[in-house]
Amino acid sequence: MHSVFIIALICVFHVNVNLSKAAFTNVAYSKPVTLSSVYSGHHGYFPGPNAVNGLLSDFVHTSTEKSPWLRIDLEANFQIHEIEMFARSGCCGDQLHDVEFTVGENIHDMHFCGHFTGHASTGQRITVFCPHNTVGRYVQLQTVNGNSNVLTPAEVFVWGVREIH
């Protein structure tokens, strides 16, 4: 009898999780992206829009700097549930390290959402869950440790729901 109750609880919990997740969409897809700098050299040009085009086969690449950042303008306020960042799949996953994720209604008032510590592995998916009721128009990822860094994610997903007033 006890095991039937546990199985029933697991099924109910699973259904609730799936139903609640269904409301969230990737609100960053094809939105404007600004980088602190853009690498342009003999290896190519890797602009901000590559981070939100839905493709894991390309990536963005900043120039080398102390605290490179990437900012997505969602063009409206959204309740943000989670942010996913994907490391490059071909190489160099370790270039993503010590990234702070912030969200804000304007770029001058950003609030902490989460932090990824350490170095990513090639192709790694990094997920940060934002605190309950995190609302913002802008999402920023910034390397916050080291003196000579590049920011090179393949893709960034922002899972959220449009804020209705």
PDB file of C-alpha atoms in Angstrom, residues 14-156:
ATOM      1  CA  HIS A  14       5.778  14.712 -12.579  1.00  0.00           C
ATOM      2  CA  VAL A  15       2.548  15.936 -14.196  1.00  0.00           C
ATOM      3  CA  ASN A  16       2.660  19.217 -12.234  1.00  0.00           C
ATOM      4  CA  VAL A  17       6.282  19.856 -13.222  1.00  0.00           C
ATOM      5  CA  ASN A  18       5.553  19.177 -16.882  1.00  0.00           C
ATOM      6  CA  LEU A  19       2.450  21.367 -16.893  1.00  0.00           C
ATOM      7  CA  SER A  20       4.178  24.281 -15.179  1.00  0.00           C
ATOM      8  CA  LYS A  21       7.198  24.091 -17.529  1.00  0.00           C
ATOM      9  CA  ALA A  22       4.881  24.131 -20.568  1.00  0.00           C
ATOM     10  CA  ALA A  23       4.052  27.809 -19.928  1.00  0.00           C
ATOM     11  CA  PHE A  24       7.675  28.907 -20.382  1.00  0.00           C
ATOM     12  CA  THR A  25       9.170  29.607 -23.800  1.00  0.00           C
ATOM     13  CA  ASN A  26      12.611  30.678 -24.958  1.00  0.00           C
ATOM     14  CA  VAL A  27      11.956  34.428 -24.933  1.00  0.00           C
ATOM     15  CA  ALA A  28      15.510  35.257 -26.089  1.00  0.00           C
ATOM     16  CA  TYR A  29      15.205  33.671 -29.549  1.00  0.00           C
ATOM     17  CA  SER A  30      16.137  36.216 -32.272  1.00  0.00           C
ATOM     18  CA  LYS A  31      16.234  39.137 -29.841  1.00  0.00           C
ATOM     19  CA  PRO A  32      18.909  41.883 -30.010  1.00  0.00           C
ATOM     20  CA  VAL A  33      22.241  41.011 -28.381  1.00  0.00           C
ATOM     21  CA  THR A  34      24.995  43.424 -27.379  1.00  0.00           C
ATOM     22  CA  LEU A  35      28.510  42.272 -26.529  1.00  0.00           C
ATOM     23  CA  SER A  36      31.127  44.190 -24.534  1.00  0.00           C
ATOM     24  CA  SER A  37      33.359  43.681 -27.596  1.00  0.00           C
ATOM     25  CA  VAL A  38      33.360  41.465 -30.685  1.00  0.00           C
ATOM     26  CA  TYR A  39      36.342  39.386 -31.751  1.00  0.00           C
ATOM     27  CA  SER A  40      37.177  39.950 -35.390  1.00  0.00           C
ATOM     28  CA  GLY A  41      40.351  38.397 -36.690  1.00  0.00           C
ATOM     29  CA  HIS A  42      41.839  35.768 -38.941  1.00  0.00           C
ATOM     30  CA  HIS A  43      39.535  33.128 -37.386  1.00  0.00           C
ATOM     31  CA  GLY A  44      36.388  35.027 -38.375  1.00  0.00           C
ATOM     32  CA  TYR A  45      33.702  37.296 -36.977  1.00  0.00           C
ATOM     33  CA  PHE A  46      31.384  36.056 -34.206  1.00  0.00           C
ATOM     34  CA  PRO A  47      28.615  38.648 -33.518  1.00  0.00           C
ATOM     35  CA  GLY A  48      26.015  38.767 -30.745  1.00  0.00           C
ATOM     36  CA  PRO A  49      23.039  37.456 -32.758  1.00  0.00           C
ATOM     37  CA  ASN A  50      24.788  34.048 -32.967  1.00  0.00           C
ATOM     38  CA  ALA A  51      23.886  33.557 -29.270  1.00  0.00           C
ATOM     39  CA  VAL A  52      20.123  33.596 -29.895  1.00  0.00           C
ATOM     40  CA  ASN A  53      19.676  32.070 -33.357  1.00  0.00           C
ATOM     41  CA  GLY A  54      18.766  28.566 -32.181  1.00  0.00           C
ATOM     42  CA  LEU A  55      21.928  26.994 -33.587  1.00  0.00           C
ATOM     43  CA  LEU A  56      24.479  25.224 -31.426  1.00  0.00           C
ATOM     44  CA  SER A  57      26.877  25.026 -34.389  1.00  0.00           C
ATOM     45  CA  ASP A  58      27.998  28.674 -34.203  1.00  0.00           C
ATOM     46  CA  PHE A  59      28.907  30.967 -31.311  1.00  0.00           C
ATOM     47  CA  VAL A  60      29.682  34.498 -30.180  1.00  0.00           C
ATOM     48  CA  HIS A  61      33.199  35.568 -29.282  1.00  0.00           C
ATOM     49  CA  THR A  62      34.284  38.691 -27.455  1.00  0.00           C
ATOM     50  CA  SER A  63      37.751  40.153 -27.653  1.00  0.00           C
ATOM     51  CA  THR A  64      40.061  39.390 -24.748  1.00  0.00           C
ATOM     52  CA  GLU A  65      39.241  41.604 -21.771  1.00  0.00           C
ATOM     53  CA  LYS A  66      38.929  41.465 -17.972  1.00  0.00           C
ATOM     54  CA  SER A  67      35.124  41.084 -17.640  1.00  0.00           C
ATOM     55  CA  PRO A  68      33.479  40.389 -21.005  1.00  0.00           C
ATOM     56  CA  TRP A  69      29.696  40.449 -21.104  1.00  0.00           C
ATOM     57  CA  LEU A  70      26.749  39.589 -23.311  1.00  0.00           C
ATOM     58  CA  ARG A  71      23.373  41.346 -22.914  1.00  0.00           C
ATOM     59  CA  ILE A  72      20.061  40.261 -24.463  1.00  0.00           C
ATOM     60  CA  ASP A  73      17.269  42.815 -24.896  1.00  0.00           C
ATOM     61  CA  LEU A  74      14.026  40.831 -24.593  1.00  0.00           C
ATOM     62  CA  GLU A  75      12.170  43.957 -25.836  1.00  0.00           C
ATOM     63  CA  ALA A  76       9.533  43.633 -23.073  1.00  0.00           C
ATOM     64  CA  ASN A  77       9.388  42.583 -19.443  1.00  0.00           C
ATOM     65  CA  PHE A  78       9.250  38.859 -18.788  1.00  0.00           C
ATOM     66  CA  GLN A  79       9.058  36.768 -15.665  1.00  0.00           C
ATOM     67  CA  ILE A  80      12.310  34.799 -15.989  1.00  0.00           C
ATOM     68  CA  HIS A  81      12.352  31.215 -14.718  1.00  0.00           C
ATOM     69  CA  GLU A  82      15.744  29.990 -15.888  1.00  0.00           C
ATOM     70  CA  ILE A  83      18.660  30.794 -18.161  1.00  0.00           C
ATOM     71  CA  GLU A  84      20.611  28.185 -20.108  1.00  0.00           C
ATOM     72  CA  MET A  85      24.016  28.773 -21.631  1.00  0.00           C
ATOM     73  CA  PHE A  86      25.629  26.252 -23.987  1.00  0.00           C
ATOM     74  CA  ALA A  87      29.389  25.978 -24.360  1.00  0.00           C
ATOM     75  CA  ARG A  88      30.835  25.572 -27.849  1.00  0.00           C
ATOM     76  CA  SER A  89      30.608  21.990 -29.077  1.00  0.00           C
ATOM     77  CA  GLY A  90      33.706  21.906 -31.311  1.00  0.00           C
ATOM     78  CA  CYS A  91      36.291  23.025 -28.771  1.00  0.00           C
ATOM     79  CA  CYS A  92      37.184  25.524 -26.117  1.00  0.00           C
ATOM     80  CA  GLY A  93      34.367  24.943 -23.625  1.00  0.00           C
ATOM     81  CA  ASP A  94      36.752  25.955 -20.857  1.00  0.00           C
ATOM     82  CA  GLN A  95      36.625  29.554 -22.141  1.00  0.00           C
ATOM     83  CA  LEU A  96      33.297  29.812 -20.294  1.00  0.00           C
ATOM     84  CA  HIS A  97      34.030  30.171 -16.607  1.00  0.00           C
ATOM     85  CA  ASP A  98      32.873  32.083 -13.555  1.00  0.00           C
ATOM     86  CA  VAL A  99      29.835  33.586 -15.284  1.00  0.00           C
ATOM     87  CA  GLU A 100      27.345  35.738 -13.381  1.00  0.00           C
ATOM     88  CA  PHE A 101      23.768  35.897 -14.675  1.00  0.00           C
ATOM     89  CA  THR A 102      21.766  39.067 -13.991  1.00  0.00           C
ATOM     90  CA  VAL A 103      18.300  40.277 -15.006  1.00  0.00           C
ATOM     91  CA  GLY A 104      16.841  43.785 -14.927  1.00  0.00           C
ATOM     92  CA  GLU A 105      14.112  46.047 -16.207  1.00  0.00           C
ATOM     93  CA  ASN A 106      16.851  48.482 -17.299  1.00  0.00           C
ATOM     94  CA  ILE A 107      20.584  48.037 -17.814  1.00  0.00           C
ATOM     95  CA  HIS A 108      21.452  50.222 -14.818  1.00  0.00           C
ATOM     96  CA  ASP A 109      19.483  48.147 -12.293  1.00  0.00           C
ATOM     97  CA  MET A 110      20.394  44.492 -12.794  1.00  0.00           C
ATOM     98  CA  HIS A 111      19.631  41.831 -10.176  1.00  0.00           C
ATOM     99  CA  PHE A 112      21.508  38.617  -9.453  1.00  0.00           C
ATOM    100  CA  CYS A 113      19.912  35.514 -10.930  1.00  0.00           C
ATOM    101  CA  GLY A 114      22.683  32.948 -10.585  1.00  0.00           C
ATOM    102  CA  HIS A 115      26.337  32.077 -10.994  1.00  0.00           C
ATOM    103  CA  PHE A 116      28.320  29.372 -12.757  1.00  0.00           C
ATOM    104  CA  THR A 117      31.617  28.605 -11.030  1.00  0.00           C
ATOM    105  CA  GLY A 118      34.574  26.908 -12.622  1.00  0.00           C
ATOM    106  CA  HIS A 119      35.295  26.062 -16.249  1.00  0.00           C
ATOM    107  CA  ALA A 120      32.718  24.545 -18.583  1.00  0.00           C
ATOM    108  CA  SER A 121      33.501  21.466 -20.615  1.00  0.00           C
ATOM    109  CA  THR A 122      33.149  21.462 -24.397  1.00  0.00           C
ATOM    110  CA  GLY A 123      29.455  21.239 -25.317  1.00  0.00           C
ATOM    111  CA  GLN A 124      28.258  21.602 -21.709  1.00  0.00           C
ATOM    112  CA  ARG A 125      24.761  22.901 -20.955  1.00  0.00           C
ATOM    113  CA  ILE A 126      24.757  25.255 -17.964  1.00  0.00           C
ATOM    114  CA  THR A 127      21.431  26.013 -16.284  1.00  0.00           C
ATOM    115  CA  VAL A 128      20.739  28.743 -13.745  1.00  0.00           C
ATOM    116  CA  PHE A 129      17.340  28.950 -12.042  1.00  0.00           C
ATOM    117  CA  CYS A 130      16.331  32.503 -11.166  1.00  0.00           C
ATOM    118  CA  PRO A 131      14.706  33.401  -7.842  1.00  0.00           C
ATOM    119  CA  HIS A 132      10.905  33.328  -7.814  1.00  0.00           C
ATOM    120  CA  ASN A 133       9.304  36.424  -9.399  1.00  0.00           C
ATOM    121  CA  THR A 134      12.444  37.555 -11.237  1.00  0.00           C
ATOM    122  CA  VAL A 135      11.234  40.074 -13.822  1.00  0.00           C
ATOM    123  CA  GLY A 136      13.251  41.871 -16.454  1.00  0.00           C
ATOM    124  CA  ARG A 137      13.707  43.071 -19.989  1.00  0.00           C
ATOM    125  CA  TYR A 138      17.479  42.573 -20.044  1.00  0.00           C
ATOM    126  CA  VAL A 139      19.495  39.435 -19.336  1.00  0.00           C
ATOM    127  CA  GLN A 140      23.252  39.728 -18.929  1.00  0.00           C
ATOM    128  CA  LEU A 141      26.002  37.119 -18.686  1.00  0.00           C
ATOM    129  CA  GLN A 142      29.409  38.329 -17.517  1.00  0.00           C
ATOM    130  CA  THR A 143      32.706  36.679 -16.692  1.00  0.00           C
ATOM    131  CA  VAL A 144      33.595  37.864 -13.195  1.00  0.00           C
ATOM    132  CA  ASN A 145      36.944  36.207 -12.431  1.00  0.00           C
ATOM    133  CA  GLY A 146      40.346  36.488 -14.094  1.00  0.00           C
ATOM    134  CA  ASN A 147      42.175  39.228 -15.963  1.00  0.00           C
ATOM    135  CA  SER A 148      42.316  37.964 -19.538  1.00  0.00           C
ATOM    136  CA  ASN A 149      39.007  36.423 -20.653  1.00  0.00           C
ATOM    137  CA  VAL A 150      36.793  35.832 -23.658  1.00  0.00           C
ATOM    138  CA  LEU A 151      33.085  35.024 -23.567  1.00  0.00           C
ATOM    139  CA  THR A 152      32.167  32.420 -26.198  1.00  0.00           C
ATOM    140  CA  PRO A 153      28.763  30.754 -25.657  1.00  0.00           C
ATOM    141  CA  ALA A 154      27.217  28.847 -28.535  1.00  0.00           C
ATOM    142  CA  GLU A 155      23.671  29.675 -27.469  1.00  0.00           C
ATOM    143  CA  VAL A 156      21.694  31.280 -24.647  1.00  0.00           C
TER     144      VAL A 156
END
